[in-house]
């Protein structure tokens, strides 16, 4: 089972596209990390995964919970 599933995640700040359609999945118990240069969108992606930022497009599911469309449980 996937603990995290991300599909087509996009984030704009004005006209600047900080995250460009990223998709990935993380299996339960798997170690996963983000690598990239400054400005690559690593922190923005984490902020969207945790609900701090809302993406402009895409889907985020954590343990089957739709982070963008479902209310708190």
mmCIF file with all atom_site columns, N, CA and C in Angstrom:
data_model
loop_
_atom_site.group_PDB
_atom_site.id
_atom_site.type_symbol
_atom_site.label_atom_id
_atom_site.label_alt_id
_atom_site.label_comp_id
_atom_site.label_asym_id
_atom_site.label_entity_id
_atom_site.label_seq_id
_atom_site.pdbx_PDB_ins_code
_atom_site.Cartn_x
_atom_site.Cartn_y
_atom_site.Cartn_z
_atom_site.occupancy
_atom_site.B_iso_or_equiv
_atom_site.pdbx_formal_charge
_atom_site.auth_seq_id
_atom_site.auth_comp_id
_atom_site.auth_asym_id
_atom_site.auth_atom_id
_atom_site.pdbx_PDB_model_num
ATOM 1   N N  . UNK A 1 1  ? 0.839   -1.189 0.000   1.00 0.00 ? 1  UNK A N  1
ATOM 2   C CA . UNK A 1 1  ? 0.000   0.000  0.000   1.00 0.00 ? 1  UNK A CA 1
ATOM 3   C C  . UNK A 1 1  ? 0.879   1.246  0.000   1.00 0.00 ? 1  UNK A C  1
ATOM 4   N N  . UNK A 1 2  ? 0.474   2.255  -0.748  1.00 0.00 ? 2  UNK A N  1
ATOM 5   C CA . UNK A 1 2  ? 1.201   3.519  -0.769  1.00 0.00 ? 2  UNK A CA 1
ATOM 6   C C  . UNK A 1 2  ? 0.750   4.396  0.392   1.00 0.00 ? 2  UNK A C  1
ATOM 7   N N  . UNK A 1 3  ? 1.721   4.927  1.122   1.00 0.00 ? 3  UNK A N  1
ATOM 8   C CA . UNK A 1 3  ? 1.416   5.854  2.214   1.00 0.00 ? 3  UNK A CA 1
ATOM 9   C C  . UNK A 1 3  ? 1.125   7.238  1.653   1.00 0.00 ? 3  UNK A C  1
ATOM 10  N N  . UNK A 1 4  ? 1.854   7.613  0.600   1.00 0.00 ? 4  UNK A N  1
ATOM 11  C CA . UNK A 1 4  ? 1.680   8.922  -0.035  1.00 0.00 ? 4  UNK A CA 1
ATOM 12  C C  . UNK A 1 4  ? 1.588   8.723  -1.543  1.00 0.00 ? 4  UNK A C  1
ATOM 13  N N  . UNK A 1 5  ? 0.611   9.359  -2.157  1.00 0.00 ? 5  UNK A N  1
ATOM 14  C CA . UNK A 1 5  ? 0.472   9.358  -3.613  1.00 0.00 ? 5  UNK A CA 1
ATOM 15  C C  . UNK A 1 5  ? 0.263   10.792 -4.079  1.00 0.00 ? 5  UNK A C  1
ATOM 16  N N  . UNK A 1 6  ? 1.112   11.227 -4.988  1.00 0.00 ? 6  UNK A N  1
ATOM 17  C CA . UNK A 1 6  ? 1.037   12.586 -5.529  1.00 0.00 ? 6  UNK A CA 1
ATOM 18  C C  . UNK A 1 6  ? 0.969   12.469 -7.047  1.00 0.00 ? 6  UNK A C  1
ATOM 19  N N  . UNK A 1 7  ? 0.057   13.221 -7.644  1.00 0.00 ? 7  UNK A N  1
ATOM 20  C CA . UNK A 1 7  ? -0.118  13.158 -9.090  1.00 0.00 ? 7  UNK A CA 1
ATOM 21  C C  . UNK A 1 7  ? -0.311  14.556 -9.670  1.00 0.00 ? 7  UNK A C  1
ATOM 22  N N  . UNK A 1 8  ? 0.552   14.925 -10.593 1.00 0.00 ? 8  UNK A N  1
ATOM 23  C CA . UNK A 1 8  ? 0.405   16.171 -11.342 1.00 0.00 ? 8  UNK A CA 1
ATOM 24  C C  . UNK A 1 8  ? 0.410   17.438 -10.511 1.00 0.00 ? 8  UNK A C  1
ATOM 25  N N  . UNK A 1 9  ? 1.209   17.461 -9.448  1.00 0.00 ? 9  UNK A N  1
ATOM 26  C CA . UNK A 1 9  ? 1.221   18.601 -8.526  1.00 0.00 ? 9  UNK A CA 1
ATOM 27  C C  . UNK A 1 9  ? 1.864   19.828 -9.174  1.00 0.00 ? 9  UNK A C  1
ATOM 28  N N  . UNK A 1 10 ? 1.141   20.956 -9.133  1.00 0.00 ? 10 UNK A N  1
ATOM 29  C CA . UNK A 1 10 ? 1.598   22.213 -9.732  1.00 0.00 ? 10 UNK A CA 1
ATOM 30  C C  . UNK A 1 10 ? 1.383   23.338 -8.731  1.00 0.00 ? 10 UNK A C  1
ATOM 31  N N  . UNK A 1 11 ? 2.384   24.230 -8.628  1.00 0.00 ? 11 UNK A N  1
ATOM 32  C CA . UNK A 1 11 ? 2.244   25.413 -7.770  1.00 0.00 ? 11 UNK A CA 1
ATOM 33  C C  . UNK A 1 11 ? 2.848   26.619 -8.468  1.00 0.00 ? 11 UNK A C  1
ATOM 34  N N  . UNK A 1 12 ? 2.036   27.680 -8.565  1.00 0.00 ? 12 UNK A N  1
ATOM 35  C CA . UNK A 1 12 ? 2.483   28.961 -9.111  1.00 0.00 ? 12 UNK A CA 1
ATOM 36  C C  . UNK A 1 12 ? 2.548   29.990 -7.998  1.00 0.00 ? 12 UNK A C  1
ATOM 37  N N  . UNK A 1 13 ? 3.530   30.870 -8.073  1.00 0.00 ? 13 UNK A N  1
ATOM 38  C CA . UNK A 1 13 ? 3.587   32.101 -7.290  1.00 0.00 ? 13 UNK A CA 1
ATOM 39  C C  . UNK A 1 13 ? 3.519   33.226 -8.315  1.00 0.00 ? 13 UNK A C  1
ATOM 40  N N  . UNK A 1 14 ? 2.330   33.782 -8.511  1.00 0.00 ? 14 UNK A N  1
ATOM 41  C CA . UNK A 1 14 ? 2.149   34.748 -9.594  1.00 0.00 ? 14 UNK A CA 1
ATOM 42  C C  . UNK A 1 14 ? 2.315   34.030 -10.921 1.00 0.00 ? 14 UNK A C  1
ATOM 43  N N  . UNK A 1 15 ? 3.240   34.490 -11.757 1.00 0.00 ? 15 UNK A N  1
ATOM 44  C CA . UNK A 1 15 ? 3.492   33.832 -13.039 1.00 0.00 ? 15 UNK A CA 1
ATOM 45  C C  . UNK A 1 15 ? 4.650   32.836 -12.969 1.00 0.00 ? 15 UNK A C  1
ATOM 46  N N  . UNK A 1 16 ? 5.319   32.743 -11.802 1.00 0.00 ? 16 UNK A N  1
ATOM 47  C CA . UNK A 1 16 ? 6.441   31.814 -11.628 1.00 0.00 ? 16 UNK A CA 1
ATOM 48  C C  . UNK A 1 16 ? 5.927   30.436 -11.230 1.00 0.00 ? 16 UNK A C  1
ATOM 49  N N  . UNK A 1 17 ? 6.281   29.422 -12.013 1.00 0.00 ? 17 UNK A N  1
ATOM 50  C CA . UNK A 1 17 ? 5.863   28.053 -11.704 1.00 0.00 ? 17 UNK A CA 1
ATOM 51  C C  . UNK A 1 17 ? 6.936   27.392 -10.844 1.00 0.00 ? 17 UNK A C  1
ATOM 52  N N  . UNK A 1 18 ? 6.652   27.245 -9.549  1.00 0.00 ? 18 UNK A N  1
ATOM 53  C CA . UNK A 1 18 ? 7.616   26.695 -8.594  1.00 0.00 ? 18 UNK A CA 1
ATOM 54  C C  . UNK A 1 18 ? 7.667   25.174 -8.637  1.00 0.00 ? 18 UNK A C  1
ATOM 55  N N  . UNK A 1 19 ? 6.533   24.530 -8.869  1.00 0.00 ? 19 UNK A N  1
ATOM 56  C CA . UNK A 1 19 ? 6.457   23.068 -8.968  1.00 0.00 ? 19 UNK A CA 1
ATOM 57  C C  . UNK A 1 19 ? 5.724   22.747 -10.262 1.00 0.00 ? 19 UNK A C  1
ATOM 58  N N  . UNK A 1 20 ? 6.336   21.885 -11.077 1.00 0.00 ? 20 UNK A N  1
ATOM 59  C CA . UNK A 1 20 ? 5.861   21.669 -12.446 1.00 0.00 ? 20 UNK A CA 1
ATOM 60  C C  . UNK A 1 20 ? 5.374   20.240 -12.681 1.00 0.00 ? 20 UNK A C  1
ATOM 61  N N  . UNK A 1 21 ? 4.207   19.920 -12.190 1.00 0.00 ? 21 UNK A N  1
ATOM 62  C CA . UNK A 1 21 ? 3.587   18.636 -12.518 1.00 0.00 ? 21 UNK A CA 1
ATOM 63  C C  . UNK A 1 21 ? 4.271   17.417 -11.929 1.00 0.00 ? 21 UNK A C  1
ATOM 64  N N  . UNK A 1 22 ? 4.745   17.498 -10.701 1.00 0.00 ? 22 UNK A N  1
ATOM 65  C CA . UNK A 1 22 ? 5.452   16.386 -10.070 1.00 0.00 ? 22 UNK A CA 1
ATOM 66  C C  . UNK A 1 22 ? 4.474   15.275 -9.680  1.00 0.00 ? 22 UNK A C  1
ATOM 67  N N  . UNK A 1 23 ? 4.890   14.030 -9.895  1.00 0.00 ? 23 UNK A N  1
ATOM 68  C CA . UNK A 1 23 ? 4.116   12.848 -9.501  1.00 0.00 ? 23 UNK A CA 1
ATOM 69  C C  . UNK A 1 23 ? 5.064   11.847 -8.862  1.00 0.00 ? 23 UNK A C  1
ATOM 70  N N  . UNK A 1 24 ? 4.638   11.236 -7.764  1.00 0.00 ? 24 UNK A N  1
ATOM 71  C CA . UNK A 1 24 ? 5.428   10.190 -7.108  1.00 0.00 ? 24 UNK A CA 1
ATOM 72  C C  . UNK A 1 24 ? 4.555   9.465  -6.104  1.00 0.00 ? 24 UNK A C  1
ATOM 73  N N  . UNK A 1 25 ? 5.033   8.317  -5.644  1.00 0.00 ? 25 UNK A N  1
ATOM 74  C CA . UNK A 1 25 ? 4.358   7.593  -4.569  1.00 0.00 ? 25 UNK A CA 1
ATOM 75  C C  . UNK A 1 25 ? 5.421   7.075  -3.610  1.00 0.00 ? 25 UNK A C  1
ATOM 76  N N  . UNK A 1 26 ? 5.028   6.965  -2.351  1.00 0.00 ? 26 UNK A N  1
ATOM 77  C CA . UNK A 1 26 ? 5.911   6.463  -1.298  1.00 0.00 ? 26 UNK A CA 1
ATOM 78  C C  . UNK A 1 26 ? 5.177   5.323  -0.609  1.00 0.00 ? 26 UNK A C  1
ATOM 79  N N  . UNK A 1 27 ? 5.798   4.142  -0.609  1.00 0.00 ? 27 UNK A N  1
ATOM 80  C CA . UNK A 1 27 ? 5.191   2.985  0.041   1.00 0.00 ? 27 UNK A CA 1
ATOM 81  C C  . UNK A 1 27 ? 5.338   3.092  1.550   1.00 0.00 ? 27 UNK A C  1
ATOM 82  N N  . UNK A 1 28 ? 4.438   2.472  2.254   1.00 0.00 ? 28 UNK A N  1
ATOM 83  C CA . UNK A 1 28 ? 4.497   2.439  3.710   1.00 0.00 ? 28 UNK A CA 1
ATOM 84  C C  . UNK A 1 28 ? 5.820   1.809  4.145   1.00 0.00 ? 28 UNK A C  1
ATOM 85  N N  . UNK A 1 29 ? 6.554   2.469  5.027   1.00 0.00 ? 29 UNK A N  1
ATOM 86  C CA . UNK A 1 29 ? 7.841   1.982  5.518   1.00 0.00 ? 29 UNK A CA 1
ATOM 87  C C  . UNK A 1 29 ? 9.031   2.357  4.653   1.00 0.00 ? 29 UNK A C  1
ATOM 88  N N  . UNK A 1 30 ? 8.799   2.952  3.505   1.00 0.00 ? 30 UNK A N  1
ATOM 89  C CA . UNK A 1 30 ? 9.868   3.338  2.587   1.00 0.00 ? 30 UNK A CA 1
ATOM 90  C C  . UNK A 1 30 ? 10.487  4.665  3.019   1.00 0.00 ? 30 UNK A C  1
ATOM 91  N N  . UNK A 1 31 ? 11.798  4.793  2.844   1.00 0.00 ? 31 UNK A N  1
ATOM 92  C CA . UNK A 1 31 ? 12.492  6.053  3.099   1.00 0.00 ? 31 UNK A CA 1
ATOM 93  C C  . UNK A 1 31 ? 12.550  6.814  1.777   1.00 0.00 ? 31 UNK A C  1
ATOM 94  N N  . UNK A 1 32 ? 12.159  8.078  1.810   1.00 0.00 ? 32 UNK A N  1
ATOM 95  C CA . UNK A 1 32 ? 12.044  8.873  0.585   1.00 0.00 ? 32 UNK A CA 1
ATOM 96  C C  . UNK A 1 32 ? 12.578  10.267 0.862   1.00 0.00 ? 32 UNK A C  1
ATOM 97  N N  . UNK A 1 33 ? 13.282  10.850 -0.085  1.00 0.00 ? 33 UNK A N  1
ATOM 98  C CA . UNK A 1 33 ? 13.805  12.201 0.099   1.00 0.00 ? 33 UNK A CA 1
ATOM 99  C C  . UNK A 1 33 ? 13.738  12.996 -1.195  1.00 0.00 ? 33 UNK A C  1
ATOM 100 N N  . UNK A 1 34 ? 13.863  14.302 -1.057  1.00 0.00 ? 34 UNK A N  1
ATOM 101 C CA . UNK A 1 34 ? 13.897  15.208 -2.203  1.00 0.00 ? 34 UNK A CA 1
ATOM 102 C C  . UNK A 1 34 ? 15.303  15.771 -2.331  1.00 0.00 ? 34 UNK A C  1
ATOM 103 N N  . UNK A 1 35 ? 15.860  15.690 -3.518  1.00 0.00 ? 35 UNK A N  1
ATOM 104 C CA . UNK A 1 35 ? 17.172  16.257 -3.801  1.00 0.00 ? 35 UNK A CA 1
ATOM 105 C C  . UNK A 1 35 ? 17.039  17.234 -4.954  1.00 0.00 ? 35 UNK A C  1
ATOM 106 N N  . UNK A 1 36 ? 17.758  18.345 -4.864  1.00 0.00 ? 36 UNK A N  1
ATOM 107 C CA . UNK A 1 36 ? 17.734  19.310 -5.950  1.00 0.00 ? 36 UNK A CA 1
ATOM 108 C C  . UNK A 1 36 ? 18.364  20.612 -5.520  1.00 0.00 ? 36 UNK A C  1
ATOM 109 N N  . UNK A 1 37 ? 18.690  21.458 -6.480  1.00 0.00 ? 37 UNK A N  1
ATOM 110 C CA . UNK A 1 37 ? 19.314  22.742 -6.165  1.00 0.00 ? 37 UNK A CA 1
ATOM 111 C C  . UNK A 1 37 ? 18.324  23.710 -5.519  1.00 0.00 ? 37 UNK A C  1
ATOM 112 N N  . UNK A 1 38 ? 18.850  24.804 -5.003  1.00 0.00 ? 38 UNK A N  1
ATOM 113 C CA . UNK A 1 38 ? 17.996  25.861 -4.450  1.00 0.00 ? 38 UNK A CA 1
ATOM 114 C C  . UNK A 1 38 ? 16.988  26.292 -5.508  1.00 0.00 ? 38 UNK A C  1
ATOM 115 N N  . UNK A 1 39 ? 15.744  26.487 -5.079  1.00 0.00 ? 39 UNK A N  1
ATOM 116 C CA . UNK A 1 39 ? 14.711  26.942 -6.000  1.00 0.00 ? 39 UNK A CA 1
ATOM 117 C C  . UNK A 1 39 ? 14.067  25.854 -6.833  1.00 0.00 ? 39 UNK A C  1
ATOM 118 N N  . UNK A 1 40 ? 14.378  24.586 -6.537  1.00 0.00 ? 40 UNK A N  1
ATOM 119 C CA . UNK A 1 40 ? 13.832  23.481 -7.332  1.00 0.00 ? 40 UNK A CA 1
ATOM 120 C C  . UNK A 1 40 ? 12.402  23.104 -6.948  1.00 0.00 ? 40 UNK A C  1
ATOM 121 N N  . UNK A 1 41 ? 11.907  23.608 -5.808  1.00 0.00 ? 41 UNK A N  1
ATOM 122 C CA . UNK A 1 41 ? 10.537  23.316 -5.395  1.00 0.00 ? 41 UNK A CA 1
ATOM 123 C C  . UNK A 1 41 ? 10.410  22.281 -4.290  1.00 0.00 ? 41 UNK A C  1
ATOM 124 N N  . UNK A 1 42 ? 11.520  21.912 -3.656  1.00 0.00 ? 42 UNK A N  1
ATOM 125 C CA . UNK A 1 42 ? 11.488  20.898 -2.593  1.00 0.00 ? 42 UNK A CA 1
ATOM 126 C C  . UNK A 1 42 ? 10.638  21.339 -1.409  1.00 0.00 ? 42 UNK A C  1
ATOM 127 N N  . UNK A 1 43 ? 10.906  22.502 -0.874  1.00 0.00 ? 43 UNK A N  1
ATOM 128 C CA . UNK A 1 43 ? 10.168  23.005 0.291   1.00 0.00 ? 43 UNK A CA 1
ATOM 129 C C  . UNK A 1 43 ? 8.717   23.277 -0.068  1.00 0.00 ? 43 UNK A C  1
ATOM 130 N N  . UNK A 1 44 ? 8.469   23.823 -1.231  1.00 0.00 ? 44 UNK A N  1
ATOM 131 C CA . UNK A 1 44 ? 7.097   24.075 -1.672  1.00 0.00 ? 44 UNK A CA 1
ATOM 132 C C  . UNK A 1 44 ? 6.319   22.764 -1.751  1.00 0.00 ? 44 UNK A C  1
ATOM 133 N N  . UNK A 1 45 ? 6.938   21.714 -2.260  1.00 0.00 ? 45 UNK A N  1
ATOM 134 C CA . UNK A 1 45 ? 6.281   20.405 -2.342  1.00 0.00 ? 45 UNK A CA 1
ATOM 135 C C  . UNK A 1 45 ? 5.938   19.879 -0.953  1.00 0.00 ? 45 UNK A C  1
ATOM 136 N N  . UNK A 1 46 ? 6.873   19.957 -0.020  1.00 0.00 ? 46 UNK A N  1
ATOM 137 C CA . UNK A 1 46 ? 6.618   19.510 1.358   1.00 0.00 ? 46 UNK A CA 1
ATOM 138 C C  . UNK A 1 46 ? 5.492   20.331 1.976   1.00 0.00 ? 46 UNK A C  1
ATOM 139 N N  . UNK A 1 47 ? 5.484   21.614 1.744   1.00 0.00 ? 47 UNK A N  1
ATOM 140 C CA . UNK A 1 47 ? 4.416   22.469 2.293   1.00 0.00 ? 47 UNK A CA 1
ATOM 141 C C  . UNK A 1 47 ? 3.051   22.094 1.726   1.00 0.00 ? 47 UNK A C  1
ATOM 142 N N  . UNK A 1 48 ? 3.008   21.678 0.470   1.00 0.00 ? 48 UNK A N  1
ATOM 143 C CA . UNK A 1 48 ? 1.740   21.228 -0.100  1.00 0.00 ? 48 UNK A CA 1
ATOM 144 C C  . UNK A 1 48 ? 1.335   19.875 0.481   1.00 0.00 ? 48 UNK A C  1
ATOM 145 N N  . UNK A 1 49 ? 2.301   18.982 0.692   1.00 0.00 ? 49 UNK A N  1
ATOM 146 C CA . UNK A 1 49 ? 2.005   17.671 1.279   1.00 0.00 ? 49 UNK A CA 1
ATOM 147 C C  . UNK A 1 49 ? 1.437   17.789 2.685   1.00 0.00 ? 49 UNK A C  1
ATOM 148 N N  . UNK A 1 50 ? 1.887   18.783 3.430   1.00 0.00 ? 50 UNK A N  1
ATOM 149 C CA . UNK A 1 50 ? 1.444   18.951 4.816   1.00 0.00 ? 50 UNK A CA 1
ATOM 150 C C  . UNK A 1 50 ? 0.212   19.836 4.943   1.00 0.00 ? 50 UNK A C  1
ATOM 151 N N  . UNK A 1 51 ? -0.258  20.403 3.843   1.00 0.00 ? 51 UNK A N  1
ATOM 152 C CA . UNK A 1 51 ? -1.453  21.231 3.875   1.00 0.00 ? 51 UNK A CA 1
ATOM 153 C C  . UNK A 1 51 ? -1.203  22.693 4.181   1.00 0.00 ? 51 UNK A C  1
ATOM 154 N N  . UNK A 1 52 ? 0.058   23.089 4.302   1.00 0.00 ? 52 UNK A N  1
ATOM 155 C CA . UNK A 1 52 ? 0.388   24.494 4.562   1.00 0.00 ? 52 UNK A CA 1
ATOM 156 C C  . UNK A 1 52 ? 0.084   25.343 3.330   1.00 0.00 ? 52 UNK A C  1
ATOM 157 N N  . UNK A 1 53 ? 0.376   24.809 2.148   1.00 0.00 ? 53 UNK A N  1
ATOM 158 C CA . UNK A 1 53 ? 0.071   25.484 0.883   1.00 0.00 ? 53 UNK A CA 1
ATOM 159 C C  . UNK A 1 53 ? -0.911  24.647 0.077   1.00 0.00 ? 53 UNK A C  1
ATOM 160 N N  . UNK A 1 54 ? -1.754  25.310 -0.678  1.00 0.00 ? 54 UNK A N  1
ATOM 161 C CA . UNK A 1 54 ? -2.671  24.614 -1.578  1.00 0.00 ? 54 UNK A CA 1
ATOM 162 C C  . UNK A 1 54 ? -2.099  24.662 -2.992  1.00 0.00 ? 54 UNK A C  1
ATOM 163 N N  . UNK A 1 55 ? -2.004  23.515 -3.666  1.00 0.00 ? 55 UNK A N  1
ATOM 164 C CA . UNK A 1 55 ? -1.493  23.522 -5.039  1.00 0.00 ? 55 UNK A CA 1
ATOM 165 C C  . UNK A 1 55 ? -2.497  24.144 -6.006  1.00 0.00 ? 55 UNK A C  1
ATOM 166 N N  . UNK A 1 56 ? -1.995  24.600 -7.151  1.00 0.00 ? 56 UNK A N  1
ATOM 167 C CA . UNK A 1 56 ? -2.867  25.115 -8.203  1.00 0.00 ? 56 UNK A CA 1
ATOM 168 C C  . UNK A 1 56 ? -3.516  23.978 -8.986  1.00 0.00 ? 56 UNK A C  1
ATOM 169 N N  . UNK A 1 57 ? -2.859  22.829 -9.006  1.00 0.00 ? 57 UNK A N  1
ATOM 170 C CA . UNK A 1 57 ? -3.392  21.651 -9.697  1.00 0.00 ? 57 UNK A CA 1
ATOM 171 C C  . UNK A 1 57 ? -2.751  20.404 -9.101  1.00 0.00 ? 57 UNK A C  1
ATOM 172 N N  . UNK A 1 58 ? -3.393  19.265 -9.328  1.00 0.00 ? 58 UNK A N  1
ATOM 173 C CA . UNK A 1 58 ? -2.846  17.996 -8.887  1.00 0.00 ? 58 UNK A CA 1
ATOM 174 C C  . UNK A 1 58 ? -3.628  17.369 -7.755  1.00 0.00 ? 58 UNK A C  1
ATOM 175 N N  . UNK A 1 59 ? -3.172  16.183 -7.347  1.00 0.00 ? 59 UNK A N  1
ATOM 176 C CA . UNK A 1 59 ? -3.815  15.414 -6.294  1.00 0.00 ? 59 UNK A CA 1
ATOM 177 C C  . UNK A 1 59 ? -2.783  14.966 -5.271  1.00 0.00 ? 59 UNK A C  1
ATOM 178 N N  . UNK A 1 60 ? -3.187  14.965 -3.995  1.00 0.00 ? 60 UNK A N  1
ATOM 179 C CA . UNK A 1 60 ? -2.342  14.482 -2.902  1.00 0.00 ? 60 UNK A CA 1
ATOM 180 C C  . UNK A 1 60 ? -3.189  13.560 -2.042  1.00 0.00 ? 60 UNK A C  1
ATOM 181 N N  . UNK A 1 61 ? -2.711  12.323 -1.851  1.00 0.00 ? 61 UNK A N  1
ATOM 182 C CA . UNK A 1 61 ? -3.378  11.390 -0.954  1.00 0.00 ? 61 UNK A CA 1
ATOM 183 C C  . UNK A 1 61 ? -2.354  10.884 0.058   1.00 0.00 ? 61 UNK A C  1
ATOM 184 N N  . UNK A 1 62 ? -2.717  10.967 1.337   1.00 0.00 ? 62 UNK A N  1
ATOM 185 C CA . UNK A 1 62 ? -1.871  10.460 2.419   1.00 0.00 ? 62 UNK A CA 1
ATOM 186 C C  . UNK A 1 62 ? -2.680  9.411  3.163   1.00 0.00 ? 62 UNK A C  1
ATOM 187 N N  . UNK A 1 63 ? -2.193  8.167  3.140   1.00 0.00 ? 63 UNK A N  1
ATOM 188 C CA . UNK A 1 63 ? -2.898  7.027  3.734   1.00 0.00 ? 63 UNK A CA 1
ATOM 189 C C  . UNK A 1 63 ? -4.345  6.949  3.233   1.00 0.00 ? 63 UNK A C  1
ATOM 190 N N  . UNK A 1 64 ? -4.525  7.245  1.945   1.00 0.00 ? 64 UNK A N  1
ATOM 191 C CA . UNK A 1 64 ? -5.833  7.182  1.319   1.00 0.00 ? 64 UNK A CA 1
ATOM 192 C C  . UNK A 1 64 ? -6.689  8.424  1.495   1.00 0.00 ? 64 UNK A C  1
ATOM 193 N N  . UNK A 1 65 ? -6.248  9.353  2.316   1.00 0.00 ? 65 UNK A N  1
ATOM 194 C CA . UNK A 1 65 ? -6.995  10.578 2.606   1.00 0.00 ? 65 UNK A CA 1
ATOM 195 C C  . UNK A 1 65 ? -6.678  11.628 1.549   1.00 0.00 ? 65 UNK A C  1
ATOM 196 N N  . UNK A 1 66 ? -7.692  12.133 0.889   1.00 0.00 ? 66 UNK A N  1
ATOM 197 C CA . UNK A 1 66 ? -7.521  13.172 -0.129  1.00 0.00 ? 66 UNK A CA 1
ATOM 198 C C  . UNK A 1 66 ? -7.263  14.503 0.576   1.00 0.00 ? 66 UNK A C  1
ATOM 199 N N  . UNK A 1 67 ? -6.023  14.954 0.555   1.00 0.00 ? 67 UNK A N  1
ATOM 200 C CA . UNK A 1 67 ? -5.613  16.156 1.288   1.00 0.00 ? 67 UNK A CA 1
ATOM 201 C C  . UNK A 1 67 ? -6.263  17.436 0.759   1.00 0.00 ? 67 UNK A C  1
ATOM 202 N N  . UNK A 1 68 ? -6.766  17.413 -0.455  1.00 0.00 ? 68 UNK A N  1
ATOM 203 C CA . UNK A 1 68 ? -7.297  18.637 -1.049  1.00 0.00 ? 68 UNK A CA 1
ATOM 204 C C  . UNK A 1 68 ? -8.816  18.733 -1.005  1.00 0.00 ? 68 UNK A C  1
ATOM 205 N N  . UNK A 1 69 ? -9.498  17.598 -0.962  1.00 0.00 ? 69 UNK A N  1
ATOM 206 C CA . UNK A 1 69 ? -10.951 17.634 -1.099  1.00 0.00 ? 69 UNK A CA 1
ATOM 207 C C  . UNK A 1 69 ? -11.747 17.087 0.081   1.00 0.00 ? 69 UNK A C  1
ATOM 208 N N  . UNK A 1 70 ? -11.099 16.379 1.005   1.00 0.00 ? 70 UNK A N  1
ATOM 209 C CA . UNK A 1 70 ? -11.821 15.827 2.148   1.00 0.00 ? 70 UNK A CA 1
ATOM 210 C C  . UNK A 1 70 ? -11.656 16.725 3.363   1.00 0.00 ? 70 UNK A C  1
ATOM 211 N N  . UNK A 1 71 ? -12.671 16.762 4.191   1.00 0.00 ? 71 UNK A N  1
ATOM 212 C CA . UNK A 1 71 ? -12.594 17.522 5.441   1.00 0.00 ? 71 UNK A CA 1
ATOM 213 C C  . UNK A 1 71 ? -11.785 16.732 6.467   1.00 0.00 ? 71 UNK A C  1
ATOM 214 N N  . UNK A 1 72 ? -11.435 17.403 7.562   1.00 0.00 ? 72 UNK A N  1
ATOM 215 C CA . UNK A 1 72 ? -10.701 16.746 8.643   1.00 0.00 ? 72 UNK A CA 1
ATOM 216 C C  . UNK A 1 72 ? -11.498 15.579 9.184   1.00 0.00 ? 72 UNK A C  1
ATOM 217 N N  . UNK A 1 73 ? -10.763 14.541 9.581   1.00 0.00 ? 73 UNK A N  1
ATOM 218 C CA . UNK A 1 73 ? -11.405 13.367 10.181  1.00 0.00 ? 73 UNK A CA 1
ATOM 219 C C  . UNK A 1 73 ? -11.348 13.462 11.670  1.00 0.00 ? 73 UNK A C  1
#
